[in-house]
mmCIF file of C-alpha atoms in Angstrom:
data_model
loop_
_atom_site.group_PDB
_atom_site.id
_atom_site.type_symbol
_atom_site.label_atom_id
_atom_site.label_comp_id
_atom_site.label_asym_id
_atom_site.label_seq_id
_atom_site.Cartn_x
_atom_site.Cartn_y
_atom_site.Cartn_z
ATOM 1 C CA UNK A 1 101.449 58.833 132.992
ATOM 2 C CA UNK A 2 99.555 61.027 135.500
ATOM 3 C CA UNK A 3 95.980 61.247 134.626
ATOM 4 C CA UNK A 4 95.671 65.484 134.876
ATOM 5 C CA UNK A 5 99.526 65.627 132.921
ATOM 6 C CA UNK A 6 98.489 67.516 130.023
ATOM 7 C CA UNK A 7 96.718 70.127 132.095
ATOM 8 C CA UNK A 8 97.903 73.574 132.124
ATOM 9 C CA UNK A 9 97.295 74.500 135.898
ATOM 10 C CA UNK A 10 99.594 78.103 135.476
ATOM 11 C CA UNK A 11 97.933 81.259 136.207
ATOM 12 C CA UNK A 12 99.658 83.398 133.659
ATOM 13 C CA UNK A 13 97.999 84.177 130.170
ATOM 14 C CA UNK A 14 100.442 84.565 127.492
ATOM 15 C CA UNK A 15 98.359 88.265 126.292
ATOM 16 C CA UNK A 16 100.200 88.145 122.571
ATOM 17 C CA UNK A 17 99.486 85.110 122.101
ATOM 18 C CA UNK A 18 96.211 84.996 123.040
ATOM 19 C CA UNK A 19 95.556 88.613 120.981
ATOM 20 C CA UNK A 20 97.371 87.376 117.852
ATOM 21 C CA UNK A 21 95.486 84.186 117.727
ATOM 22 C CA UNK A 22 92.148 85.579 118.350
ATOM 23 C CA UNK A 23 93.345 88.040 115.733
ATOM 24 C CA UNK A 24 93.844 84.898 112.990
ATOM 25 C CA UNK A 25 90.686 83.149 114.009
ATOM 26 C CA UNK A 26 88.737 82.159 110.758
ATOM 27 C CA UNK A 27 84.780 83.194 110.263
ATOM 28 C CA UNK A 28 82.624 80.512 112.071
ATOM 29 C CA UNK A 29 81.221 79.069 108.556
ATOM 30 C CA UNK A 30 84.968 77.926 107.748
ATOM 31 C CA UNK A 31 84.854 75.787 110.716
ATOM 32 C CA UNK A 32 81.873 74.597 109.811
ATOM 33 C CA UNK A 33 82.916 73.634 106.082
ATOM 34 C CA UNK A 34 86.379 72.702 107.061
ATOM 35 C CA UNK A 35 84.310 69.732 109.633
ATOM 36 C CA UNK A 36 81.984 68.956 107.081
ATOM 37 C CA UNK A 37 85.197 68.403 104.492
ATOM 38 C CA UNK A 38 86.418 66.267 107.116
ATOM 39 C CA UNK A 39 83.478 63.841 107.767
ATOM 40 C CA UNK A 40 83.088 63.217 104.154
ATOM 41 C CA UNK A 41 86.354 62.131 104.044
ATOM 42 C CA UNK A 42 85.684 59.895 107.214
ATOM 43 C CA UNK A 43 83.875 57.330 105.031
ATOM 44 C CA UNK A 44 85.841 54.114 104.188
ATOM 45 C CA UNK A 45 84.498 53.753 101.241
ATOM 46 C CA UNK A 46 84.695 57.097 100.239
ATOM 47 C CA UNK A 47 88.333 57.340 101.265
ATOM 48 C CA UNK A 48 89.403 53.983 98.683
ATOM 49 C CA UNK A 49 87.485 55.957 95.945
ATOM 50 C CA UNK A 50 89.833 59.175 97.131
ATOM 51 C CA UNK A 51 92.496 56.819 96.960
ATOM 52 C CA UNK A 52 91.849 55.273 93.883
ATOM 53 C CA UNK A 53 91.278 58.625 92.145
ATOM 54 C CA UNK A 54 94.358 59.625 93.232
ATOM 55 C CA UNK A 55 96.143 56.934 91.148
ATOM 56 C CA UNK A 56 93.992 57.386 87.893
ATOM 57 C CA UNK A 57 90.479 59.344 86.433
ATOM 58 C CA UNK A 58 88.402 56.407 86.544
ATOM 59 C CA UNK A 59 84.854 55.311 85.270
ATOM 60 C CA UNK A 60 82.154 54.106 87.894
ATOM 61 C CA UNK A 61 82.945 50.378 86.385
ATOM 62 C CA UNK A 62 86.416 50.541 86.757
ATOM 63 C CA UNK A 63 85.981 51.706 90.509
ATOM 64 C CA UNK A 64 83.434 49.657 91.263
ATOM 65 C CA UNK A 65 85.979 46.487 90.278
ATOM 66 C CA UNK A 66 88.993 48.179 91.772
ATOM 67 C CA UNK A 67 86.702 48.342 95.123
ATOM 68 C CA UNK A 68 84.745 45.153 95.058
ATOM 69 C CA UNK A 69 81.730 46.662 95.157
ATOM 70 C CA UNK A 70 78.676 47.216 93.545
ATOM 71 C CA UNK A 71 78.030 50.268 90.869
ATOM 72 C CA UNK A 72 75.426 51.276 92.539
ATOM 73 C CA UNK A 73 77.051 51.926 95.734
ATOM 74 C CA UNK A 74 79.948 53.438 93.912
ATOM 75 C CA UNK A 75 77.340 56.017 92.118
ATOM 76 C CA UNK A 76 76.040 56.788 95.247
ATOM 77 C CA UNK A 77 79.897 57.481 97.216
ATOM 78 C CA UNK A 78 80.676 59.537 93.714
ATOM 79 C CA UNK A 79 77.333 61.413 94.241
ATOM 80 C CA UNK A 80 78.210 62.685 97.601
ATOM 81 C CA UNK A 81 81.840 63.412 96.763
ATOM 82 C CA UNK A 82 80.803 65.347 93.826
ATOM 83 C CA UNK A 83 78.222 67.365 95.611
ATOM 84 C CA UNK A 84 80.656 68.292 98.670
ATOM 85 C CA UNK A 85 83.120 69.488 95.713
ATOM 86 C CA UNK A 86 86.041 66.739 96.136
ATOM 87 C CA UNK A 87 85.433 65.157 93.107
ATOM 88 C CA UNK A 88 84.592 66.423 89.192
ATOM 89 C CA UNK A 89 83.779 64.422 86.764
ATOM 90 C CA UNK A 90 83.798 64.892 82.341
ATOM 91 C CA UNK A 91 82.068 62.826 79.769
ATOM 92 C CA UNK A 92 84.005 60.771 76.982
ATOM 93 C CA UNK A 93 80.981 59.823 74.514
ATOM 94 C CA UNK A 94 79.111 57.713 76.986
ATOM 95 C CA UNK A 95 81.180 57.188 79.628
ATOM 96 C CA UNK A 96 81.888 59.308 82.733
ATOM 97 C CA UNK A 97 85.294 59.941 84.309
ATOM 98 C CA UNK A 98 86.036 60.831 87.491
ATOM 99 C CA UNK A 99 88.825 62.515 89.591
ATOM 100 C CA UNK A 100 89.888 64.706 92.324
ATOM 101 C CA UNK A 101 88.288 67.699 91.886
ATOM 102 C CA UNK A 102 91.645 69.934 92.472
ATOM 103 C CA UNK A 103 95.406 69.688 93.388
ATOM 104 C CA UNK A 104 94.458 71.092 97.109
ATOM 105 C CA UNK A 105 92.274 67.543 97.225
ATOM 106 C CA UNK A 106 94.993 65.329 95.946
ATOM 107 C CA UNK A 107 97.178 67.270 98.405
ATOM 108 C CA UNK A 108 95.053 66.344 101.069
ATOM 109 C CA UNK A 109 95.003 63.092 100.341
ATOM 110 C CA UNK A 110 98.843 62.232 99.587
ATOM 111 C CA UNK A 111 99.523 63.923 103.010
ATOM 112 C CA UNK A 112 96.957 61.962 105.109
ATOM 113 C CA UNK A 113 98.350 58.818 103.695
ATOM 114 C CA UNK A 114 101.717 59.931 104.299
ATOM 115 C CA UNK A 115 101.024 61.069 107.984
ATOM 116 C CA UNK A 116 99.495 57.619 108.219
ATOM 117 C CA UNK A 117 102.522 55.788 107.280
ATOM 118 C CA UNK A 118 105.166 57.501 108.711
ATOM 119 C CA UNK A 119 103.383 56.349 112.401
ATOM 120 C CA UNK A 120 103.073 52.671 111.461
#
């Protein structure tokens, strides 16, 4: 493959195009939020939490054996997943459940792991 093959060397702007996607562009700030969505998500840990939230509402214990890991570091993935709004949480007596905060998340999720696996 040709190092320079995927650049465009025409001389001819495509006007609608260009107009009607200028037209759609979103507000800078979505950008923004949509990258910051996106590096929170670009945390291993973070995304076998994701994962295992998917499956089931689970207690900082039960993650924290699921994962291997310590409940600490658990609290602290949970922490910044709650505060960037992909995660909720409720409170049973004395223990603390969490999950996805929304279907869009879970969406997000099931479609990343199925873009994943269709390219294996």
């Amino acid at each position: 493959m040709a190092r320079n093959e995927f650049i465009c060397d025409c001389n001819a702007i495509h006007m609608d195009v260009v107009a009607n996607t200028s037209k759609n562009m979103l507000e800078a700030d979505t950008f923004n939020r949509i990258a910051d969505f996106f590096k929170i998500l670009g945390d291993t840990t973070r995304a076998k939490i994701l994962f295992a939230l998917d499956q089931n509402e689970m207690c900082v214990c039960d993650i924290a054996n699921v994962l291997g890991m310590s409940k600490s570091s658990i609290s602290h993935q949970l922490g910044t997943l709650r505060r960037s709004g992909i995660v909720k949480c409720r409170k049973s007596g004395k223990e603390v459940f969490y999950m996805l905060d929304d279907d869009h998340v879970k969406k997000v999720i099931e479609i990343c792991i199925e873009h994943i696996e269709h390219k294996k």
